[in-house]
Short mmCIF file of C-alpha atoms in Angstrom, two decimals:
data_model
loop_
_atom_site.label_atom_id
_atom_site.label_comp_id
_atom_site.label_asym_id
_atom_site.label_seq_id
_atom_site.Cartn_x
_atom_site.Cartn_y
_atom_site.Cartn_z
CA MET A 1 -0.06 0.01 0.02
CA LYS A 2 2.70 2.63 -0.83
CA TRP A 3 0.35 4.95 -2.61
CA ASN A 4 -0.89 6.14 0.82
CA ILE A 5 2.57 6.59 2.48
CA LYS A 6 5.01 7.66 -0.24
CA ALA A 7 4.37 11.53 0.33
CA ASN A 8 5.53 11.69 4.02
CA LYS A 9 4.30 15.21 4.39
CA LYS A 10 0.65 14.35 3.56
CA TYR A 11 0.50 11.06 5.57
CA PRO A 12 0.15 12.72 8.88
CA TRP A 13 -3.10 14.37 7.49
CA LEU A 14 -4.33 11.10 6.23
CA VAL A 15 -3.94 9.69 9.71
CA VAL A 16 -6.12 12.64 11.05
CA ALA A 17 -8.75 11.81 8.22
CA LEU A 18 -8.73 8.00 9.08
CA LEU A 19 -9.06 8.73 12.94
CA TRP A 20 -11.80 11.24 12.32
CA LEU A 21 -14.23 8.55 11.08
CA VAL A 22 -13.29 6.41 14.13
CA ALA A 23 -14.01 9.35 16.52
CA LEU A 24 -17.31 9.86 14.71
CA LEU A 25 -18.36 6.22 15.28
CA ASN A 26 -16.91 6.33 18.81
CA TYR A 27 -19.38 9.09 19.83
CA MET A 28 -22.24 8.16 17.53
CA ASP A 29 -22.43 4.70 18.96
CA ARG A 30 -22.54 5.85 22.60
CA GLN A 31 -24.53 8.99 22.12
CA MET A 32 -27.62 7.76 20.25
CA LEU A 33 -28.64 5.80 23.25
CA ALA A 34 -29.30 9.23 24.99
CA THR A 35 -32.14 10.10 22.49
CA MET A 36 -33.55 6.58 21.80
CA ARG A 37 -34.97 5.97 25.37
CA PRO A 38 -38.54 6.87 24.32
CA SER A 39 -38.42 4.23 21.53
CA MET A 40 -36.57 1.58 23.71
CA GLN A 41 -38.71 1.88 26.76
CA VAL A 42 -41.79 0.39 24.91
CA ASP A 43 -39.87 -2.86 24.86
CA ILE A 44 -37.63 -2.50 27.87
CA VAL A 45 -39.84 -0.99 30.60
CA GLU A 46 -36.99 -0.12 33.18
CA LEU A 47 -36.11 2.66 30.87
CA GLN A 48 -39.38 4.53 31.79
CA TRP A 49 -37.72 5.70 34.82
CA ALA A 50 -34.95 8.34 34.40
CA THR A 51 -32.98 7.02 37.25
CA SER A 52 -32.64 3.64 35.72
CA PHE A 53 -31.62 5.35 32.34
CA GLY A 54 -29.05 7.38 34.36
CA GLN A 55 -27.60 4.03 35.81
CA LEU A 56 -27.55 2.68 32.12
CA MET A 57 -25.52 5.76 31.01
CA ALA A 58 -23.22 5.79 34.17
CA ILE A 59 -22.05 2.23 33.95
CA PHE A 60 -20.56 2.91 30.68
CA LEU A 61 -18.68 5.88 32.10
CA TRP A 62 -17.49 4.00 35.27
CA ILE A 63 -15.96 1.11 33.26
CA TYR A 64 -14.61 3.47 30.51
CA GLY A 65 -12.80 5.43 33.32
CA PHE A 66 -11.30 2.49 34.98
CA MET A 67 -9.98 1.17 31.71
CA SER A 68 -8.72 4.57 30.48
CA PRO A 69 -5.32 4.54 32.40
CA VAL A 70 -4.91 0.76 31.38
CA ALA A 71 -5.44 1.77 27.71
CA GLY A 72 -2.94 4.58 28.12
CA VAL A 73 -0.20 2.35 29.43
CA VAL A 74 -0.76 -0.32 26.78
CA ALA A 75 -0.69 2.51 24.02
CA ASP A 76 2.73 3.77 25.33
CA LYS A 77 4.08 0.22 25.01
CA THR A 78 2.44 -1.51 22.06
CA SER A 79 1.06 -0.74 18.60
CA ARG A 80 -1.44 1.99 18.66
CA LYS A 81 -2.82 0.74 15.22
CA TRP A 82 -3.92 -2.50 16.65
CA MET A 83 -5.34 -0.87 19.60
CA ILE A 84 -7.32 1.38 17.56
CA VAL A 85 -8.43 -1.30 15.09
CA GLY A 86 -9.30 -3.78 17.88
CA SER A 87 -11.23 -1.19 19.98
CA LEU A 88 -13.33 -0.13 16.99
CA PHE A 89 -14.17 -3.69 16.02
CA VAL A 90 -15.16 -4.71 19.54
CA TRP A 91 -17.52 -1.67 20.36
CA SER A 92 -18.93 -1.99 16.88
CA ALA A 93 -19.79 -5.64 17.51
CA VAL A 94 -21.24 -4.56 20.85
CA THR A 95 -23.30 -1.87 19.13
CA PHE A 96 -24.66 -4.57 16.67
CA SER A 97 -25.55 -6.85 19.49
CA MET A 98 -27.49 -4.17 21.38
CA GLY A 99 -30.06 -4.46 18.58
CA TYR A 100 -30.81 -7.93 19.91
CA ALA A 101 -31.27 -6.96 23.67
CA THR A 102 -34.54 -7.92 25.11
CA ASN A 103 -34.21 -6.57 28.84
CA PHE A 104 -32.40 -3.99 30.83
CA GLN A 105 -29.81 -6.40 32.22
CA GLN A 106 -28.64 -7.37 28.67
CA LEU A 107 -28.38 -3.64 27.91
CA TYR A 108 -26.41 -2.93 31.11
CA ALA A 109 -23.94 -5.66 30.46
CA LEU A 110 -23.40 -4.56 26.78
CA ARG A 111 -22.83 -0.94 27.88
CA ALA A 112 -20.24 -2.16 30.28
CA ILE A 113 -18.39 -3.95 27.52
CA MET A 114 -18.75 -0.94 25.44
CA GLY A 115 -16.91 1.05 28.15
CA VAL A 116 -14.06 -1.31 28.10
CA SER A 117 -13.49 -1.39 24.26
CA GLU A 118 -14.21 2.37 23.73
CA ALA A 119 -11.53 3.37 26.40
CA PHE A 120 -8.68 1.92 24.42
CA TYR A 121 -9.38 4.36 21.45
CA ILE A 122 -8.79 7.99 22.67
CA PRO A 123 -5.36 7.65 24.43
CA ALA A 124 -3.95 5.73 21.42
CA GLY A 125 -5.62 7.93 18.86
CA LEU A 126 -4.64 11.24 20.33
CA SER A 127 -1.05 10.33 21.05
CA LEU A 128 -0.57 9.00 17.59
CA ILE A 129 -1.84 12.19 16.04
CA ALA A 130 0.46 14.02 18.61
CA ASP A 131 3.42 12.06 17.25
CA TYR A 132 2.77 12.77 13.65
CA HIS A 133 2.01 16.56 14.18
CA LYS A 134 4.64 18.48 15.94
CA GLY A 135 4.47 22.08 16.95
CA PRO A 136 2.86 24.31 14.25
CA SER A 137 0.06 21.90 13.23
CA ARG A 138 -0.53 19.96 16.61
CA SER A 139 -3.61 21.98 17.93
CA LEU A 140 -5.20 22.21 14.51
CA ALA A 141 -4.74 18.53 13.85
CA ILE A 142 -6.15 17.41 17.08
CA GLY A 143 -8.93 19.88 16.77
CA ILE A 144 -9.95 18.52 13.25
CA HIS A 145 -9.82 14.95 14.81
CA MET A 146 -12.23 16.41 17.62
CA THR A 147 -14.78 17.50 15.01
CA GLY A 148 -15.17 13.79 14.27
CA ILE A 149 -16.30 13.47 18.01
CA TYR A 150 -18.87 16.37 17.53
CA ALA A 151 -20.17 15.11 14.22
CA GLY A 152 -20.63 11.65 15.89
CA GLN A 153 -22.52 13.47 18.73
CA ALA A 154 -24.71 15.38 16.40
CA LEU A 155 -25.61 12.24 14.15
CA GLY A 156 -26.25 10.41 17.49
CA GLY A 157 -28.91 13.01 18.17
CA PHE A 158 -30.83 11.53 15.21
CA GLY A 159 -31.00 8.06 16.91
CA ALA A 160 -34.56 8.82 18.00
CA THR A 161 -35.53 10.02 14.58
CA ILE A 162 -34.14 6.83 12.85
CA ALA A 163 -35.62 4.65 15.48
CA HIS A 164 -39.07 6.30 15.06
CA ALA A 165 -38.94 5.73 11.19
CA TYR A 166 -37.74 2.16 11.42
CA THR A 167 -36.99 0.52 14.82
CA TRP A 168 -34.35 0.96 17.37
CA HIS A 169 -33.05 -2.59 16.65
CA THR A 170 -32.37 -1.54 13.02
CA THR A 171 -30.46 1.63 14.27
CA PHE A 172 -28.06 -0.52 16.35
CA HIS A 173 -27.56 -3.13 13.73
CA THR A 174 -26.73 -0.64 11.02
CA LEU A 175 -24.18 1.42 13.02
CA GLY A 176 -22.54 -1.66 14.38
CA LEU A 177 -22.00 -3.21 11.04
CA ALA A 178 -20.57 0.03 9.54
CA GLY A 179 -18.01 0.12 12.33
CA ILE A 180 -17.03 -3.52 11.86
CA VAL A 181 -16.44 -2.86 8.15
CA TYR A 182 -14.30 0.35 8.73
CA ALA A 183 -12.14 -1.58 11.16
CA LEU A 184 -11.13 -3.78 8.27
CA VAL A 185 -10.40 -0.74 6.23
CA LEU A 186 -8.08 0.61 8.80
CA LEU A 187 -6.14 -2.67 8.77
CA LEU A 188 -4.91 -1.60 5.27
CA LEU A 189 -4.46 2.14 5.63
CA LEU A 190 -3.32 2.90 9.19
CA TYR A 191 0.41 2.61 10.35
CA ASP A 192 2.11 3.17 13.58
CA LYS A 193 4.57 6.11 13.18
CA GLU A 194 7.38 3.58 13.87
CA GLN A 195 6.08 1.27 11.04
CA LEU A 196 6.42 3.88 8.11
CA PRO A 197 8.87 2.05 5.80
CA GLU A 198 10.48 5.26 4.41
CA GLU A 199 11.48 6.48 7.98
CA ASN A 200 13.16 3.09 8.66
CA GLN A 201 12.37 3.43 12.52
CA GLU A 202 12.33 0.88 15.08
CA VAL A 203 10.01 0.47 17.93
CA ASN A 204 11.41 2.11 21.01
CA THR A 205 12.27 -0.75 23.26
CA LYS A 206 13.47 1.62 26.10
CA ARG A 207 10.19 2.73 27.44
CA SER A 208 9.84 2.75 31.17
CA SER A 209 7.99 0.36 33.36
CA LEU A 210 4.34 0.70 34.24
CA PHE A 211 5.22 2.06 37.74
CA GLY A 212 8.12 4.03 36.51
CA GLY A 213 5.92 5.94 34.04
CA LEU A 214 3.29 6.65 36.68
CA LYS A 215 6.02 7.74 39.07
CA VAL A 216 7.19 10.28 36.50
CA LEU A 217 3.71 11.55 35.92
CA PHE A 218 2.70 11.82 39.56
CA SER A 219 6.06 13.70 40.54
CA ASN A 220 5.21 16.31 37.92
CA PHE A 221 3.26 19.16 39.67
CA SER A 222 2.28 20.62 36.29
CA PHE A 223 0.56 17.12 35.56
CA TRP A 224 -1.63 17.48 38.53
CA VAL A 225 -2.68 20.98 37.47
CA ILE A 226 -3.65 19.66 34.07
CA LEU A 227 -5.41 16.68 35.53
CA LEU A 228 -7.48 19.16 37.51
CA TYR A 229 -8.13 21.45 34.35
CA PHE A 230 -9.19 18.56 32.47
CA THR A 231 -11.34 16.98 35.10
CA VAL A 232 -13.61 19.79 36.24
CA PRO A 233 -15.02 20.87 32.80
CA SER A 234 -15.97 17.15 32.38
CA LEU A 235 -18.83 17.81 34.81
CA PRO A 236 -20.73 20.17 32.45
CA GLY A 237 -19.24 18.37 29.28
CA TRP A 238 -21.02 15.04 30.11
CA ALA A 239 -23.98 16.75 31.59
CA ILE A 240 -24.47 18.34 28.12
CA LYS A 241 -23.79 15.07 26.04
CA ASN A 242 -26.20 13.02 28.20
CA TRP A 243 -28.99 15.31 29.52
CA LEU A 244 -29.23 18.29 27.08
CA PRO A 245 -31.78 16.67 24.84
CA THR A 246 -33.91 15.92 28.01
CA LEU A 247 -33.54 19.53 29.18
CA PHE A 248 -34.53 20.79 25.74
CA ALA A 249 -37.57 18.56 25.62
CA ASP A 250 -38.71 19.68 29.10
CA LYS A 251 -38.07 23.48 28.57
CA LEU A 252 -39.56 23.61 25.13
CA GLN A 253 -42.25 21.22 25.70
CA ILE A 254 -41.46 19.21 22.54
CA PRO A 255 -41.00 15.38 21.81
CA MET A 256 -37.56 13.79 22.17
CA ALA A 257 -37.57 13.05 18.39
CA GLU A 258 -37.27 16.65 17.78
CA ALA A 259 -35.34 17.83 20.91
CA GLY A 260 -32.65 15.26 20.45
CA PRO A 261 -31.42 16.59 16.97
CA ILE A 262 -31.83 20.26 18.09
CA ALA A 263 -29.75 19.65 21.19
CA THR A 264 -27.03 17.57 19.66
CA VAL A 265 -26.76 19.33 16.42
CA SER A 266 -26.49 22.84 17.96
CA THR A 267 -23.78 21.89 20.56
CA ALA A 268 -21.89 19.69 18.00
CA ALA A 269 -21.96 22.11 15.12
CA SER A 270 -20.76 24.95 17.43
CA SER A 271 -18.19 22.68 19.05
CA PHE A 272 -17.00 21.95 15.51
CA LEU A 273 -16.40 25.49 15.05
CA GLY A 274 -14.79 25.95 18.32
CA VAL A 275 -12.06 23.19 17.96
CA LEU A 276 -11.16 24.73 14.52
CA LEU A 277 -11.09 28.30 16.08
CA GLY A 278 -9.17 26.97 19.11
CA GLY A 279 -6.80 24.97 17.03
CA LEU A 280 -5.76 27.73 14.60
CA LEU A 281 -5.58 30.34 17.39
CA SER A 282 -3.48 28.17 19.74
CA ASP A 283 -0.89 27.10 16.88
CA ARG A 284 -0.48 30.84 16.12
CA TRP A 285 -0.53 32.07 19.63
CA VAL A 286 2.13 29.64 20.80
CA LYS A 287 4.65 31.06 18.19
CA ILE A 288 4.38 34.28 20.02
CA ARG A 289 3.93 33.09 23.64
CA LEU A 290 4.42 29.57 24.95
CA LYS A 291 1.31 30.09 27.15
CA GLY A 292 -0.82 30.72 24.04
CA ARG A 293 -2.32 27.17 24.28
CA ILE A 294 -3.20 27.71 27.84
CA PHE A 295 -4.72 30.94 27.13
CA THR A 296 -6.85 29.52 24.29
CA GLY A 297 -8.13 26.80 26.54
CA VAL A 298 -9.11 29.38 29.40
CA ILE A 299 -10.97 31.51 26.78
CA GLY A 300 -12.92 28.40 25.91
CA LEU A 301 -13.85 27.74 29.53
CA LEU A 302 -14.96 31.37 30.17
CA LEU A 303 -17.50 31.03 27.28
CA MET A 304 -19.00 28.02 29.03
CA VAL A 305 -19.83 29.79 32.18
CA PRO A 306 -22.60 32.26 30.96
CA ALA A 307 -23.87 29.47 28.53
CA LEU A 308 -24.60 27.16 31.64
CA PHE A 309 -26.46 29.84 33.50
CA LEU A 310 -28.44 30.76 30.41
CA LEU A 311 -29.27 27.00 29.96
CA ALA A 312 -30.52 27.07 33.50
CA THR A 313 -32.65 30.05 33.23
CA GLY A 314 -33.72 30.31 29.58
CA SER A 315 -37.23 29.15 28.56
CA THR A 316 -37.45 29.92 24.91
CA LEU A 317 -35.93 28.31 21.80
CA LEU A 318 -33.76 31.31 21.20
CA HIS A 319 -32.36 31.41 24.75
CA VAL A 320 -31.42 27.61 25.00
CA LEU A 321 -29.91 27.54 21.43
CA ALA A 322 -27.84 30.61 22.14
CA ALA A 323 -26.64 28.89 25.32
CA ALA A 324 -25.98 25.69 23.62
CA ILE A 325 -24.07 27.37 20.72
CA CYS A 326 -22.05 29.42 23.21
CA PHE A 327 -21.19 26.27 25.31
CA GLY A 328 -20.19 24.21 22.16
CA VAL A 329 -17.78 26.89 20.89
CA GLY A 330 -16.27 27.28 24.34
CA PHE A 331 -16.02 23.51 24.98
CA GLY A 332 -14.51 23.04 21.46
CA MET A 333 -11.65 25.55 22.12
CA PHE A 334 -11.06 23.94 25.42
CA ASP A 335 -10.99 20.40 23.85
CA ALA A 336 -8.70 21.11 21.06
CA ASN A 337 -5.82 22.17 23.38
CA ASN A 338 -5.76 19.44 26.09
CA MET A 339 -3.45 17.20 24.41
CA PRO A 340 -1.27 20.05 23.14
CA ILE A 341 -0.83 21.57 26.63
CA LEU A 342 -0.08 18.11 28.01
CA CYS A 343 2.65 17.86 25.36
CA GLN A 344 4.32 20.97 26.85
CA PHE A 345 4.80 19.33 30.19
CA VAL A 346 4.92 15.44 29.41
CA SER A 347 7.15 13.53 27.04
CA SER A 348 5.84 11.37 24.26
CA LYS A 349 6.85 8.31 26.29
CA HIS A 350 4.09 8.97 28.73
CA ARG A 351 1.52 10.89 26.88
CA ALA A 352 -1.07 8.17 26.25
CA THR A 353 -0.68 7.07 29.90
CA ALA A 354 -1.20 10.68 31.05
CA TYR A 355 -4.19 11.19 28.79
CA GLY A 356 -5.63 7.79 30.00
CA LEU A 357 -5.33 9.06 33.58
CA MET A 358 -7.07 12.17 32.47
CA ASN A 359 -9.73 10.45 30.80
CA MET A 360 -10.33 8.27 33.87
CA MET A 361 -10.89 11.29 36.14
CA GLY A 362 -12.96 13.17 33.60
CA VAL A 363 -15.12 10.17 33.01
CA PHE A 364 -15.43 9.37 36.74
CA PHE A 365 -16.80 12.94 37.32
CA GLY A 366 -18.99 12.34 34.26
CA ALA A 367 -20.41 9.23 35.73
CA TYR A 368 -21.15 10.97 38.83
CA ILE A 369 -22.85 13.87 37.25
CA THR A 370 -24.72 11.64 34.93
CA ASP A 371 -26.33 9.62 37.75
CA PHE A 372 -26.91 12.77 39.70
CA LEU A 373 -28.67 14.44 36.89
CA GLY A 374 -30.90 11.44 36.52
CA LYS A 375 -32.18 12.00 39.91
CA SER A 376 -32.56 15.78 39.29
CA VAL A 377 -34.86 14.93 36.22
CA ASP A 378 -37.07 12.79 38.51
CA GLU A 379 -37.12 15.71 41.11
CA GLY A 380 -37.63 18.47 38.59
CA SER A 381 -34.47 20.37 39.24
CA LEU A 382 -32.35 19.63 36.19
CA ASP A 383 -32.05 23.40 35.35
CA LYS A 384 -30.70 24.33 38.73
CA SER A 385 -28.14 21.56 38.58
CA PHE A 386 -26.95 22.92 35.43
CA ALA A 387 -26.56 26.43 36.96
CA MET A 388 -24.27 25.01 39.72
CA LEU A 389 -21.78 23.56 37.50
CA ALA A 390 -20.57 27.20 36.03
CA ILE A 391 -18.95 28.22 39.35
CA MET A 392 -16.44 25.46 39.40
CA LEU A 393 -15.24 26.50 35.94
CA LEU A 394 -14.23 29.82 37.24
CA LEU A 395 -11.92 28.42 39.87
CA VAL A 396 -10.04 26.10 37.41
CA CYS A 397 -9.50 28.95 34.93
CA PHE A 398 -7.79 30.93 37.64
CA LEU A 399 -5.51 28.06 38.69
CA GLN A 400 -4.70 27.14 35.20
CA LEU A 401 -3.45 30.67 34.42
CA LEU A 402 -1.55 30.99 37.87
CA LEU A 403 0.18 27.75 37.99
CA LEU A 404 1.00 26.50 34.41
CA ARG A 405 4.25 27.86 32.97
CA PRO A 406 5.50 26.00 29.86
CA ARG A 407 9.12 26.25 28.89
CA VAL A 408 8.77 24.42 25.61
CA ASP A 409 5.95 23.48 23.28
CA ASP A 410 7.17 19.80 22.85
CA PHE A 411 8.69 18.52 26.11
CA GLU A 412 11.00 15.70 25.97
CA ASP A 413 12.90 14.30 28.93
#
């Protein structure tokens, strides 16, 4: 397959394109369940209760979180290509199998398995892109990859629409089969960076041990700050992903088949814009000031603060749409710069492990807030819960600006 690697300058962007589709499938497969509840609860009665649905969403997050550091360690020591391909294949097979579920227990078990398989993608995918894209293109490349996540989130919002037109079983079968086929495509087109024949590189066999890598990270004060900076915004981030369609349906008094697409498309489209804007701004700003990537991420978080308050207090389509768009742009700017900021303080030998730990903490907070908001729905206080999330973002912005002081844009020890 020399045609896809002979132009070495272009192949890093092909990697982004290939992984963009993986990111899309990653989020579409997990997100569409959030809007398909009305269709599924006809056959699976436990889903009639928001608390049960919150538990179903949360088990994915708990398992996903526990497995993320494991996935990061494995990605730093083995083939990222095979991790990505294997992860995609397994979670797609799980998605396909969900179409055959007949009770809540089966769905619960399948969501747990999906949590394991999907956890292995992000640390491997982002670290592979970071290796291929040094300095001037890193934030933009990761930002473009993140647009695949938002595209998947938006398309996942149409799960209820497709299920209404056909069946929820057909929706799961179709998406699962598409992922299985694409995993086979990646086998032919995706390469680990070390495996590019023209570079004649060998796999680095001098990587540190598991506990040695964790010791390096945990002795790095900047990593702790980045860990906090990544974790806190995960609260509103997962709240928006899992409960915004419900908030839209309740506030606007419209069916979920309409609220789902409106909620997910508005946030995903604006996040799409945000990651591109954040990537371009960060890559240019870092040439002038090394703290430019940090400044860009903080701007994104500051945009999310008024958006959360407006989501809590707004009651018209204009209000909630404006809030969702503002949140999406801000979260996109923040999201595009997490790995680039990490690269300023952590070497390439430990980045997948570091991002796996970050993912674990972010997802644990996401599991908590997903379960908590499920109870808020049943109690009729979802809007107030959204408002409480904004204050924590202000504190983490202050700490990020005060404590992170990068000396280089691409740290290597």
